[in-house]
Coordinates of C-alpha atoms in Angstrom, one line a residue:
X44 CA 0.0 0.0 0.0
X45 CA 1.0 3.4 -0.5
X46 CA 2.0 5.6 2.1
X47 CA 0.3 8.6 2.5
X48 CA 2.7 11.8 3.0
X49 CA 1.8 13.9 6.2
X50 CA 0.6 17.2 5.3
X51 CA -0.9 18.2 8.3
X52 CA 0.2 22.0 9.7
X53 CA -1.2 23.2 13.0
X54 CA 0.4 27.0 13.9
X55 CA -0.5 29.7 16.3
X56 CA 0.8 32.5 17.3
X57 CA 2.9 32.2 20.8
X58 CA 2.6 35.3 22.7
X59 CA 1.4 35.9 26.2
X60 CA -1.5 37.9 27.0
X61 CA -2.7 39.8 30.2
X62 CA -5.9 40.0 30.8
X63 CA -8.4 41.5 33.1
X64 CA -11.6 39.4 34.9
X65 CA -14.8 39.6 32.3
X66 CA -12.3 40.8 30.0
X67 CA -12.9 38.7 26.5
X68 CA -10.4 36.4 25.2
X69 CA -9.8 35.4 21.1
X70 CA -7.1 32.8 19.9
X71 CA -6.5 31.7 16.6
X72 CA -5.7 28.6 15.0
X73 CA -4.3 28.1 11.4
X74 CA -4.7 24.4 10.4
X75 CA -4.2 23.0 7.0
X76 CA -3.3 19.8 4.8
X77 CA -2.6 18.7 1.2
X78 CA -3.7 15.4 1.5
X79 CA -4.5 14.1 -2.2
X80 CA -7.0 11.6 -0.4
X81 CA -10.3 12.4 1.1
X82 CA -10.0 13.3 4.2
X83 CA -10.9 14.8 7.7
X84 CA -9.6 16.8 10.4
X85 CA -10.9 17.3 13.9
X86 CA -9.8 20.3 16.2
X87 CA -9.9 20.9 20.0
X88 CA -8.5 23.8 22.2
X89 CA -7.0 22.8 25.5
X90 CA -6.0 25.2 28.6
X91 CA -3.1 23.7 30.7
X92 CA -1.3 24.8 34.0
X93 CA 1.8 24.0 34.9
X94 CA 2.2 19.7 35.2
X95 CA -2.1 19.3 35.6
X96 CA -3.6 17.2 33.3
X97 CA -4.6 19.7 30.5
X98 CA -8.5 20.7 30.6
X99 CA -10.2 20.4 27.3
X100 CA -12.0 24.0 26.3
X101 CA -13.8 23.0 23.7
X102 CA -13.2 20.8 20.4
X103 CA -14.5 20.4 16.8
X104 CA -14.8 16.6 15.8
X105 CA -14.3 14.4 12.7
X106 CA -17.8 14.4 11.8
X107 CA -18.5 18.4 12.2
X108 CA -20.0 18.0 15.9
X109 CA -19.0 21.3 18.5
X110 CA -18.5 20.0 22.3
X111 CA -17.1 21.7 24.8
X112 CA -15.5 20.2 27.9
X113 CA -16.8 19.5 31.2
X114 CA -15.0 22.6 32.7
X115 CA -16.2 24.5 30.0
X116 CA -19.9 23.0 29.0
X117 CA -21.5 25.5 31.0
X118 CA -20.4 28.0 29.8
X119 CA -20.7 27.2 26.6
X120 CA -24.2 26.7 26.7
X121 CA -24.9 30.4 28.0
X122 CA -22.5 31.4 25.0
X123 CA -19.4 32.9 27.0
X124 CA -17.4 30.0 25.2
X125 CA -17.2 29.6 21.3
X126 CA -14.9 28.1 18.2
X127 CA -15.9 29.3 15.1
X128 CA -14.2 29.0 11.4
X129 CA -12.9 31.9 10.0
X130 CA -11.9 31.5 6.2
X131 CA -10.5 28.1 4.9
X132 CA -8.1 27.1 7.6
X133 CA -8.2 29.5 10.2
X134 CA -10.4 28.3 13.9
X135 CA -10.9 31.1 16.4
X136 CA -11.3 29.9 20.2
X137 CA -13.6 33.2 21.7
X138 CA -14.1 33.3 25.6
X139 CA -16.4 36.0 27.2
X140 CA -15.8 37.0 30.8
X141 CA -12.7 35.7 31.4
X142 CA -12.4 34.2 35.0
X143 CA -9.1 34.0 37.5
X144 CA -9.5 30.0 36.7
X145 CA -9.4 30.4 32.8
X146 CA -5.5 31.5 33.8
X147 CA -2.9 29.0 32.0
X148 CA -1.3 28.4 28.6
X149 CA -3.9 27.8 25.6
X150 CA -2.9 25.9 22.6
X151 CA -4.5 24.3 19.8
X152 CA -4.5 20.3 18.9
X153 CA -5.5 19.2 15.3
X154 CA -6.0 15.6 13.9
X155 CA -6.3 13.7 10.5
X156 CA -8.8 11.3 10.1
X157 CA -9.1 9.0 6.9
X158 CA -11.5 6.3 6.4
X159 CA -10.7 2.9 5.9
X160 CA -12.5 0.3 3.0
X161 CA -14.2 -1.2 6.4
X162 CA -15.4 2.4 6.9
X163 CA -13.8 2.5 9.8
X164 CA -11.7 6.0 10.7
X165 CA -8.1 6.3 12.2
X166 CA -6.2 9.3 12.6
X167 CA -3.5 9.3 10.4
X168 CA -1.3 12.2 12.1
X169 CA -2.2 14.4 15.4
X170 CA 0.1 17.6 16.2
X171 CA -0.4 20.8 18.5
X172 CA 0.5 24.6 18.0
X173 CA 2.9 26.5 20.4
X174 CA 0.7 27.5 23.4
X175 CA -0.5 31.2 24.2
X176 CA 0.1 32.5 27.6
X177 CA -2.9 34.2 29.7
X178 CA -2.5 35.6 32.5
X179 CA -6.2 36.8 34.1
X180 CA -6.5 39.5 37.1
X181 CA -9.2 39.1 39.3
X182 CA -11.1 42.6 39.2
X183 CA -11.7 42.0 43.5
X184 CA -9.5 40.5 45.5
X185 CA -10.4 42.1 48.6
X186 CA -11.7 39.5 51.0
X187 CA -12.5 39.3 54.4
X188 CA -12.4 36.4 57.6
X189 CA -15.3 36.6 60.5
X190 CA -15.0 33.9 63.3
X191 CA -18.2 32.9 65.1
X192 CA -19.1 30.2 67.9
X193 CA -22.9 30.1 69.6
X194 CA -21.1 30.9 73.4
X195 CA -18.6 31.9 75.3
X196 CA -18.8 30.0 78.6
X197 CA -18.8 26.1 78.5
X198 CA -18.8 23.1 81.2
X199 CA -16.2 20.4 80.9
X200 CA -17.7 17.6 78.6
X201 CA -19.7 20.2 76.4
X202 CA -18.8 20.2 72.7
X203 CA -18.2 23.7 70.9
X204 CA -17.7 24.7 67.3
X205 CA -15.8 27.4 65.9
X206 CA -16.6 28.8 62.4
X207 CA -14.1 30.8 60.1
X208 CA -16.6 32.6 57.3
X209 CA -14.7 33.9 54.5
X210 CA -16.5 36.8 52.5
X211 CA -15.1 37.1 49.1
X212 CA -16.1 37.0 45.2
X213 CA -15.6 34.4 43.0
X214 CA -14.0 31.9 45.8
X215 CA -14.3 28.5 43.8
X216 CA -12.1 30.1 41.5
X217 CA -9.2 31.2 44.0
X218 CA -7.0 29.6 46.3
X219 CA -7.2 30.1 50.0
X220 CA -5.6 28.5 52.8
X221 CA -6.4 28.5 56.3
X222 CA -4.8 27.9 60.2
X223 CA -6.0 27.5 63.2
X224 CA -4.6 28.9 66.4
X225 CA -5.3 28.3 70.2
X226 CA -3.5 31.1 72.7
X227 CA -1.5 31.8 69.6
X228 CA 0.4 28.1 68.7
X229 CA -0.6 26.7 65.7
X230 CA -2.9 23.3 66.1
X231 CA -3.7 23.0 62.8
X232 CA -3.9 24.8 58.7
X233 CA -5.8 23.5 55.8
X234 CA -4.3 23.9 52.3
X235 CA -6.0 24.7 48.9
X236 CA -6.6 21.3 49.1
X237 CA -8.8 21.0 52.1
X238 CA -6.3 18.1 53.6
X239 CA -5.9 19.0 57.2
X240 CA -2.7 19.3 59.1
X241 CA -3.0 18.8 63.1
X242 CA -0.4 19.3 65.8
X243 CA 1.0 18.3 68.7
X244 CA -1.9 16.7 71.1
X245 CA -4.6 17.9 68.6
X246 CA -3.2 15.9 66.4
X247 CA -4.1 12.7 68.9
X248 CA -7.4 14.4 69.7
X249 CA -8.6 13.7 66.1
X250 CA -7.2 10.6 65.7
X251 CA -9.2 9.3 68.7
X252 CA -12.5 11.1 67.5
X253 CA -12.7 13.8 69.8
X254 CA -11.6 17.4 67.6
X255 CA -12.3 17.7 64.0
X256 CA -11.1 20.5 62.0
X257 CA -12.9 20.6 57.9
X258 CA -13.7 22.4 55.1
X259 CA -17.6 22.6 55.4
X260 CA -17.9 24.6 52.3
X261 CA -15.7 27.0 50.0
X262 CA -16.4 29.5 52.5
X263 CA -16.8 28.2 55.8
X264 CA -14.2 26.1 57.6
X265 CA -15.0 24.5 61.4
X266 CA -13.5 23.9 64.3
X267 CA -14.8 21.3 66.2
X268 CA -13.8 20.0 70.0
X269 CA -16.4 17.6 71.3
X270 CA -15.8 17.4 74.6
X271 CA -14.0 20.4 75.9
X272 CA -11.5 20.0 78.5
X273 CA -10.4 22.3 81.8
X274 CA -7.2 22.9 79.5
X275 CA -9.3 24.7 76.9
X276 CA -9.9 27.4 78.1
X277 CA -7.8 30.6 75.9
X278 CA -8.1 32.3 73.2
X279 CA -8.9 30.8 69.7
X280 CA -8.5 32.3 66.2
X281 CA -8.1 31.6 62.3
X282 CA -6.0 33.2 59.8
X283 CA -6.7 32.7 55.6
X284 CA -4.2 33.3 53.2
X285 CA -5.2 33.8 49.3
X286 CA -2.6 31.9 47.3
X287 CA -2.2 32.6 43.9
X288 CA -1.1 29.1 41.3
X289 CA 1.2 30.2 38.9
X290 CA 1.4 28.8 35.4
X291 CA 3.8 26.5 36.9
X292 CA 1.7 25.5 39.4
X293 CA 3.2 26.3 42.3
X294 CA 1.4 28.3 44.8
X295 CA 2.6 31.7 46.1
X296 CA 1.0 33.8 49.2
X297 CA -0.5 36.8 48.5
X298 CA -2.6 38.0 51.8
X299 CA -3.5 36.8 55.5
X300 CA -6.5 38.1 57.5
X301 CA -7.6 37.2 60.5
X302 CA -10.8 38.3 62.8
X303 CA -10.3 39.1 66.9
X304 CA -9.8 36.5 68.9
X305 CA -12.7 34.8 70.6
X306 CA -11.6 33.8 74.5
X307 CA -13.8 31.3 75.8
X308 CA -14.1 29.7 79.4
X309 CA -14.5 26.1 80.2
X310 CA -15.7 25.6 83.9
X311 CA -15.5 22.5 86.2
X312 CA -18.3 20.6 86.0
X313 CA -20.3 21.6 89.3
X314 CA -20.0 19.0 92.1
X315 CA -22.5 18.9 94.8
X316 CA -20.7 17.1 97.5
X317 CA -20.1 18.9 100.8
X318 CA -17.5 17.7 103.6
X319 CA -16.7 17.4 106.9
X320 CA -13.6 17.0 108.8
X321 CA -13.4 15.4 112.6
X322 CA -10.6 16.0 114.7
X323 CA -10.2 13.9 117.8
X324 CA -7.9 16.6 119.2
X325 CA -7.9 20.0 118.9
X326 CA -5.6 20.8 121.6
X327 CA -2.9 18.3 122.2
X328 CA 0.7 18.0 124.1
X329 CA 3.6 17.5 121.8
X330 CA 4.4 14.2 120.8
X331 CA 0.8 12.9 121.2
X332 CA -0.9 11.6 117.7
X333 CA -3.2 13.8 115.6
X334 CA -6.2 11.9 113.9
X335 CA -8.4 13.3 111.7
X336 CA -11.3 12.3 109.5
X337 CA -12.5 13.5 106.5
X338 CA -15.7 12.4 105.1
X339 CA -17.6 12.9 102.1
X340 CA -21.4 13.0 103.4
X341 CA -23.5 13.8 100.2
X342 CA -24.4 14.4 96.6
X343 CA -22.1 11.5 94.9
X344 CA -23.0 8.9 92.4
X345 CA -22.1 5.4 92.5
X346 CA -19.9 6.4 89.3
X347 CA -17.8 8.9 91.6
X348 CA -14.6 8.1 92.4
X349 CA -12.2 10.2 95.1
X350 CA -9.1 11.6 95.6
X351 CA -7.6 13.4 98.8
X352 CA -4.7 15.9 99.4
X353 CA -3.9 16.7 103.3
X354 CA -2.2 20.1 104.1
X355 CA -1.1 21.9 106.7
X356 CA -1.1 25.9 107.1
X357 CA 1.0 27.0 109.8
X358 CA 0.9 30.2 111.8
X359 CA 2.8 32.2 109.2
X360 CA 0.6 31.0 106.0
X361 CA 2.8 28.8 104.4
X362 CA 0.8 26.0 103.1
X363 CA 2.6 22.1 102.7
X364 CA 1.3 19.3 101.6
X365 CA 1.3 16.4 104.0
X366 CA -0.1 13.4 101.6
X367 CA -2.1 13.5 98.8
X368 CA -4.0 9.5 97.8
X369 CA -5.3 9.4 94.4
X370 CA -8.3 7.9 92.7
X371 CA -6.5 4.8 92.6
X372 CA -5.4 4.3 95.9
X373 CA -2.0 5.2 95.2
X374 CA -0.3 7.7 98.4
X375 CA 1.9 10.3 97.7
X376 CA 4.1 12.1 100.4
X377 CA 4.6 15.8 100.4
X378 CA 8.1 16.5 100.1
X379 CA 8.6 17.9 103.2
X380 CA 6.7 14.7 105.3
X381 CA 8.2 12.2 102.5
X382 CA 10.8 11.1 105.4
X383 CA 8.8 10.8 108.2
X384 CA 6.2 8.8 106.2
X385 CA 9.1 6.1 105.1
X386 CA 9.3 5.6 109.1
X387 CA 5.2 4.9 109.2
X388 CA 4.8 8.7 111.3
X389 CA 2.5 9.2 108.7
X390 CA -1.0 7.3 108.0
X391 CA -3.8 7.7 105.5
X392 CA -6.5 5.2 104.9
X393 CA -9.5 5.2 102.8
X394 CA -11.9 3.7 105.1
X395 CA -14.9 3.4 102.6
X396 CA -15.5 5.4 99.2
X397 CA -15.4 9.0 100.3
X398 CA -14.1 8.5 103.9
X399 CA -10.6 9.3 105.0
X400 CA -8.6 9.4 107.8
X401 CA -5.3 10.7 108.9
X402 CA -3.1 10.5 111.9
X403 CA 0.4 12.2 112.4
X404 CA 2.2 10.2 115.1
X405 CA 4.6 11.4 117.6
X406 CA 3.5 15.1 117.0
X407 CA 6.1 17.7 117.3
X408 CA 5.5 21.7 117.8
X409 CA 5.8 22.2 114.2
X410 CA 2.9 20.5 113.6
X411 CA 0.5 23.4 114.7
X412 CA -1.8 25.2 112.4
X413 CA -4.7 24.7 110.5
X414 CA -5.2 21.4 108.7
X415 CA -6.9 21.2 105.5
X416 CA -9.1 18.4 103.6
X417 CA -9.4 19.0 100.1
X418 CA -11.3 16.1 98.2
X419 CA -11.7 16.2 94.4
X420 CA -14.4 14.0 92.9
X421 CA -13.8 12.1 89.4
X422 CA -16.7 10.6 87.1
X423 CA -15.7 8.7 83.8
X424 CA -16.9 10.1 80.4
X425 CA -18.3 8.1 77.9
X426 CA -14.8 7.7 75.8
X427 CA -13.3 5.8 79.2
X428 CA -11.5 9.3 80.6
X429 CA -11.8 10.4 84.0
X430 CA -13.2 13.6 84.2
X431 CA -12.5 15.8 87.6
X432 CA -16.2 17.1 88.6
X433 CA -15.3 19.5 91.2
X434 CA -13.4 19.6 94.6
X435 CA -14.2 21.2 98.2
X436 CA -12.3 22.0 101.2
X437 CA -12.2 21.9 104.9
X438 CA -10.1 22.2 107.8
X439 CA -9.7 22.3 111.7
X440 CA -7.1 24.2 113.8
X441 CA -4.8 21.9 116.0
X442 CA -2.7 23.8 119.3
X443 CA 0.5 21.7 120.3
X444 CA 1.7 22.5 123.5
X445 CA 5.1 22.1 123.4
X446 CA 6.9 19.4 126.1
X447 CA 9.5 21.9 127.6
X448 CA 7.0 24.6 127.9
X449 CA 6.6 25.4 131.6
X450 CA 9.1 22.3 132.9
X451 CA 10.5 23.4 136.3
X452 CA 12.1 20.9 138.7
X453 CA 12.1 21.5 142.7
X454 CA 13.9 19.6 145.4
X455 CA 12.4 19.1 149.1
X456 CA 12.5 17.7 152.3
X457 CA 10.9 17.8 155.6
X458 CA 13.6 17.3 157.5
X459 CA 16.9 19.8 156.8
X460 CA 18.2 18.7 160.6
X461 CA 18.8 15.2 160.7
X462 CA 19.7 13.4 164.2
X463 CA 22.8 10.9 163.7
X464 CA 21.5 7.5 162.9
X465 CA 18.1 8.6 162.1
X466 CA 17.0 8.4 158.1
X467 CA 15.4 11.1 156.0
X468 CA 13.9 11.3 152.6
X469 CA 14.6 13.7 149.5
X470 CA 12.0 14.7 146.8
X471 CA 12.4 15.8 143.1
X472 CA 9.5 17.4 142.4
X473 CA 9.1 17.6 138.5
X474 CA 6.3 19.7 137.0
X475 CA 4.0 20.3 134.6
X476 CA 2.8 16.8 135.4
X477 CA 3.6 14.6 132.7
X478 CA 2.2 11.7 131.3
X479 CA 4.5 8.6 132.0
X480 CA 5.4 8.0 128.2
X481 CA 7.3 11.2 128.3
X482 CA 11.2 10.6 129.0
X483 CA 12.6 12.2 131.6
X484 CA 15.8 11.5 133.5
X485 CA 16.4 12.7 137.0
X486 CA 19.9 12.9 138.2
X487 CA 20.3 13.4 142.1
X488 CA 23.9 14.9 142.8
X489 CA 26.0 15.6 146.1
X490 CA 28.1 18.3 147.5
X491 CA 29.2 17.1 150.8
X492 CA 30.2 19.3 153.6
X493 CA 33.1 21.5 153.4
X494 CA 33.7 20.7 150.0
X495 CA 33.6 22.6 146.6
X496 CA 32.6 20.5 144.1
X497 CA 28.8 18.0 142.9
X498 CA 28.9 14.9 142.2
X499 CA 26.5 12.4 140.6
X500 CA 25.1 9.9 143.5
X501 CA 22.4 8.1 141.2
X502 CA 20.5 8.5 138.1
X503 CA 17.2 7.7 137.3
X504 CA 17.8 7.1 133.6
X505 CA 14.9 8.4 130.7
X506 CA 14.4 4.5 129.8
X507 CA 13.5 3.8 133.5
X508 CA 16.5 2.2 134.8
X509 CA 19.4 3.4 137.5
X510 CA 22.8 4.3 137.3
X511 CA 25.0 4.9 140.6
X512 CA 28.3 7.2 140.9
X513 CA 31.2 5.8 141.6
X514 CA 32.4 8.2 143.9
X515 CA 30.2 7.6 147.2
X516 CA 30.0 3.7 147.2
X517 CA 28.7 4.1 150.8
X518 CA 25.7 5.8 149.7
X519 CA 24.5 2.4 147.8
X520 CA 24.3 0.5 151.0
X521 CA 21.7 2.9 152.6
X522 CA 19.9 4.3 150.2
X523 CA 16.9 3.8 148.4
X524 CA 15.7 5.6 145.0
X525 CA 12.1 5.6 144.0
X526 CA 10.2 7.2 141.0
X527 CA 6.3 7.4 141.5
X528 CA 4.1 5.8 138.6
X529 CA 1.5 8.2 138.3
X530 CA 4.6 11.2 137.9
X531 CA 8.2 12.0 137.2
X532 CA 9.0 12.5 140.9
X533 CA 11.9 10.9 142.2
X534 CA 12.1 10.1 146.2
X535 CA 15.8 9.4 147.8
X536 CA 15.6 7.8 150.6
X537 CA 19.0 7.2 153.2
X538 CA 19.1 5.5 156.1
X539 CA 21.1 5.6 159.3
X540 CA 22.2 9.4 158.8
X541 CA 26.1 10.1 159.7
X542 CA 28.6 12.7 159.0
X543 CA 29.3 11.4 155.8
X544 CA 26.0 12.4 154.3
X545 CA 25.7 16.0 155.4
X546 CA 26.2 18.4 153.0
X547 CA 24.3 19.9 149.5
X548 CA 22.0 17.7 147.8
X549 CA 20.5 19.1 143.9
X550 CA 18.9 17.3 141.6
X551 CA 18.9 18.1 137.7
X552 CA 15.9 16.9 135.6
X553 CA 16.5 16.2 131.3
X554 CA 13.3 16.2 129.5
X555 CA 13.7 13.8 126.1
X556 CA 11.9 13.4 123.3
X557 CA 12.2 9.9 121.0
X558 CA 11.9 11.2 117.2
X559 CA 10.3 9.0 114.3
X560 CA 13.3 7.8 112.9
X561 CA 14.0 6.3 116.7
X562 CA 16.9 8.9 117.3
X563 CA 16.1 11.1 120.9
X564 CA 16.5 14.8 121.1
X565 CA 17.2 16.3 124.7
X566 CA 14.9 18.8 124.6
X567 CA 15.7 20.8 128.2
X568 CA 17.3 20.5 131.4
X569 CA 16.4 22.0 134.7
X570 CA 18.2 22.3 137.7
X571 CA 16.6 22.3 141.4
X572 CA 17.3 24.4 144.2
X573 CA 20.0 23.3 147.0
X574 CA 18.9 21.3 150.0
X575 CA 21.2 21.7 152.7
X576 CA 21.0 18.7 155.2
X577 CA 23.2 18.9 158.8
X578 CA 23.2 15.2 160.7
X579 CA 23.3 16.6 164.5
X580 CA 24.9 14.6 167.1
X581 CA 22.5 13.5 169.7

């Protein structure tokens, strides 16, 4: 078979145009052939931006038929869109009010169809023109951003909805961006293509169903949180940037806006529990045990969970934190108590759901002040979380009196003049009157007569046992020591009085105090008066 020469010439001019919205746009097209057999040619105009698929305008066919593309069918049908012959060879694409989209590079794409013996048609040869460059201005690119949401003040668990409402004309056919901000850090931006981009722990949020950030339409974009959170609460805004595609179709920024921000406030869901707080001892001596209860006596669910932080407030406001337990169970020491707990001073139970108790052994004067409940109460959402409802407060003043305060120690006896041979008894006297489990230790000491200097003669030891001095072994023989039960008075007794035993008798009294890590502290020492005893001859 013979092959049939290609003939076919498709040429425009390439130039690049700038145009104006509604302005009109006309392309030509010169397309000819000297094929010898019969033959026909189909033409189409295509618009094409950068590396995008190229978007057919509108196209002549083999058999005479006008169809415009899908981008373009509308258009065509209200005439803003037209390709009409113009002498012999010459097609000429006409587009009324040009839009910002119709931007891109226009060219011309001719074929040559021949029929087959079978009837059948193939195109023999297809070629395009050099492409025409259009550049189209939008006439009003002024646009502007309003953010709206139904309230300001929300409870924890409540959803709310932000909405970013861009006002501008012709917005299907530009570009626009947008990013949302909460106390001014980004949490998340949509692109041009409405894909969006979440941070941080927004970014989780979503993933687990509970924030949603879309495009609802071209010109309103939401913010969505469904159940808001304490940690909400700030300031939220939007910003939208026009972009602007260039032929290459890459995307520039042209302008931001954004509206004021819109502060909201997310409060604590309201609890209606209501406390109170028992305290077996208002006014105790130091190193007694403080016990305290705290009890939850109303308005909870069986949902309601509890924790419970204990603090202390002393006399000059400073505020500690003795133990916190957590809905869990779990007990945290204070930093200050963390110590003292490790040795078991410390002890906090949950007796039943909502019912507490604490109790501070071995109570020292720091200790004083005012002690303070605070119970939180928890309730789980829906999605599994707990959620805190609300917390209250109470508290009791306790008043330590310390151990030292008013100790005194005063030695006696009935009988200064004692007759030779004759015995006679010697009292410590130690006030206030103390329990028995505070230590003291009582130390009876002896000047005798025409001498300078005390010496120890016996000690009742804090632990309840006795110690003799070694200088006066003759003393041990006659003499009897003796600490009452009921107080910390100590009683010397001596028998068969003689010269050796007149002189200056003085007892000193050392009050202790055994601390929680089992180490003692001497807290004070007193010293009696001087008993002066004379043994007369008879």
């Amino acid at each position: 078979a013979a092959v049939i020469p290609d003939s076919l010439r498709v040429t425009a001019v390439p130039q690049t145009l700038n145009k104006v919205e509604r302005d009109s746009l006309e392309l030509k097209c010169e397309v000819s052939k000297s094929t010898a057999q019969h033959s026909h040619v189909s033409i189409a105009w295509y618009r094409q931006r950068g590396s995008e698929t190229p978007v057919e305008v509108i196209s002549l066919n083999r058999d005479f038929v006008l169809r415009a593309g899908s981008a373009y069918a509308q258009r065509q049908a209200t005439g803003d869109v037209r390709l009409d012959k113009v002498g012999e060879t010459t097609s000429k694409l006409t587009i009324y009010n040009l839009h910002p989209s119709d931007q891109g590079e226009f060219y011309c794409e001719a074929a040559e169809w021949i029929q087959d013996p079978d009837k059948s048609w193939y195109a023999m040869t297809r070629k395009r023109s050099q492409g025409a460059i259009v550049n189209v201005q939008a006439t009003d690119k002024e646009f502007s951003v309003r953010l709206e949401t139904e309230k300001r003040t929300y409870i924890v668990g409540e959803p709310v909805e932000f909405r970013c409402i861009l006002e501008a004309q012709n917005v299907p056919d530009r570009y626009f961006s947008i990013s949302w901000a909460f106390n001014s850090s980004l949490i998340a931006s949509l692109g041009p293509n409405a894909v969006p981009m979440l941070n941080n722990e927004f970014a989780q949020r979503e993933a687990l169903g509970q924030l949603k950030v879309a495009k609802e339409s071209d010109n309103v974009f939401v913010l969505k949180i469904y159940r808001l959170r304490l940690e909400d609460s700030g300031k939220y805004n939007c910003r939208v940037t026009e972009r602007e595609k260039t032929v290459t179709g890459d995307f520039i920024d042209k302008e931001s806006k954004r509206p004021k921000n819109i502060p909201i406030t997310v409060l604590p869901l309201k609890t209606s529990i209501s406390l109170e707080i028992i305290n077996n001892a208002s006014n105790v001596l130091e190193g007694e045990s403080l016990r305290f209860g705290c009890n939850v006596r109303s308005g909870f669910g069986p949902q309601s969970r509890f924790s419970v932080t204990w603090q202390l407030v002393d006399k000059l406001n400073r505020r500690s934190e003795i133990v916190r337990l957590d809905r869990e169970g779990t007990l945290q020491p204070g930093p200050s108590y963390a110590e003292r707990s490790s040795y078991g001073g410390i002890q906090v139970e949950q007796v039943r759901p909502g019912s507490f108790t604490l109790e501070i052994f071995n109570s020292v004067k720091a200790d004083e002040g005012h002690y303070e409940c605070r119970v939180i109460e928890w309730t789980r959402t829906l999605d599994g979380e707990w959620q805190m409802v609300g917390e209250r407060h109470t508290g009791t003043p306790v008043s330590i009196t310390a151990l030292e305060a008013g100790f005194a120690v005063t030695a006696i006896s009935r009988t200064p003049g004692v007759t030779y041979n004759e015995s006679f008894d010697l009292q410590c006297i130690i006030k206030p009157h103390y329990p028995s489990w505070v230590p003291v230790s009582v130390t009876w000491r002896f000047q005798p007569a025409g001498s300078t200097e005390f010496h120890d003669l016996v000690t009742f030891t804090r632990d309840g046992g006795v110690q003799w001095g070694d200088r006066y072994a003759g003393f041990r023989t006659r003499t009897a020591i003796e600490k009452a039960e009921s107080s910390n008075n100590v009683r010397l007794s001596i028998s068969r009085a003689s010269d050796t035993e007149a002189g200056k008798y003085q007892c000193v009294a050392e009050l202790w105090r055994k601390n929680y890590n089992s180490s003692w502290t001497r807290l004070a020492d007193r010293t009696s008066n001087l008993l002066e005893i004379r043994v007369l001859r008879p």
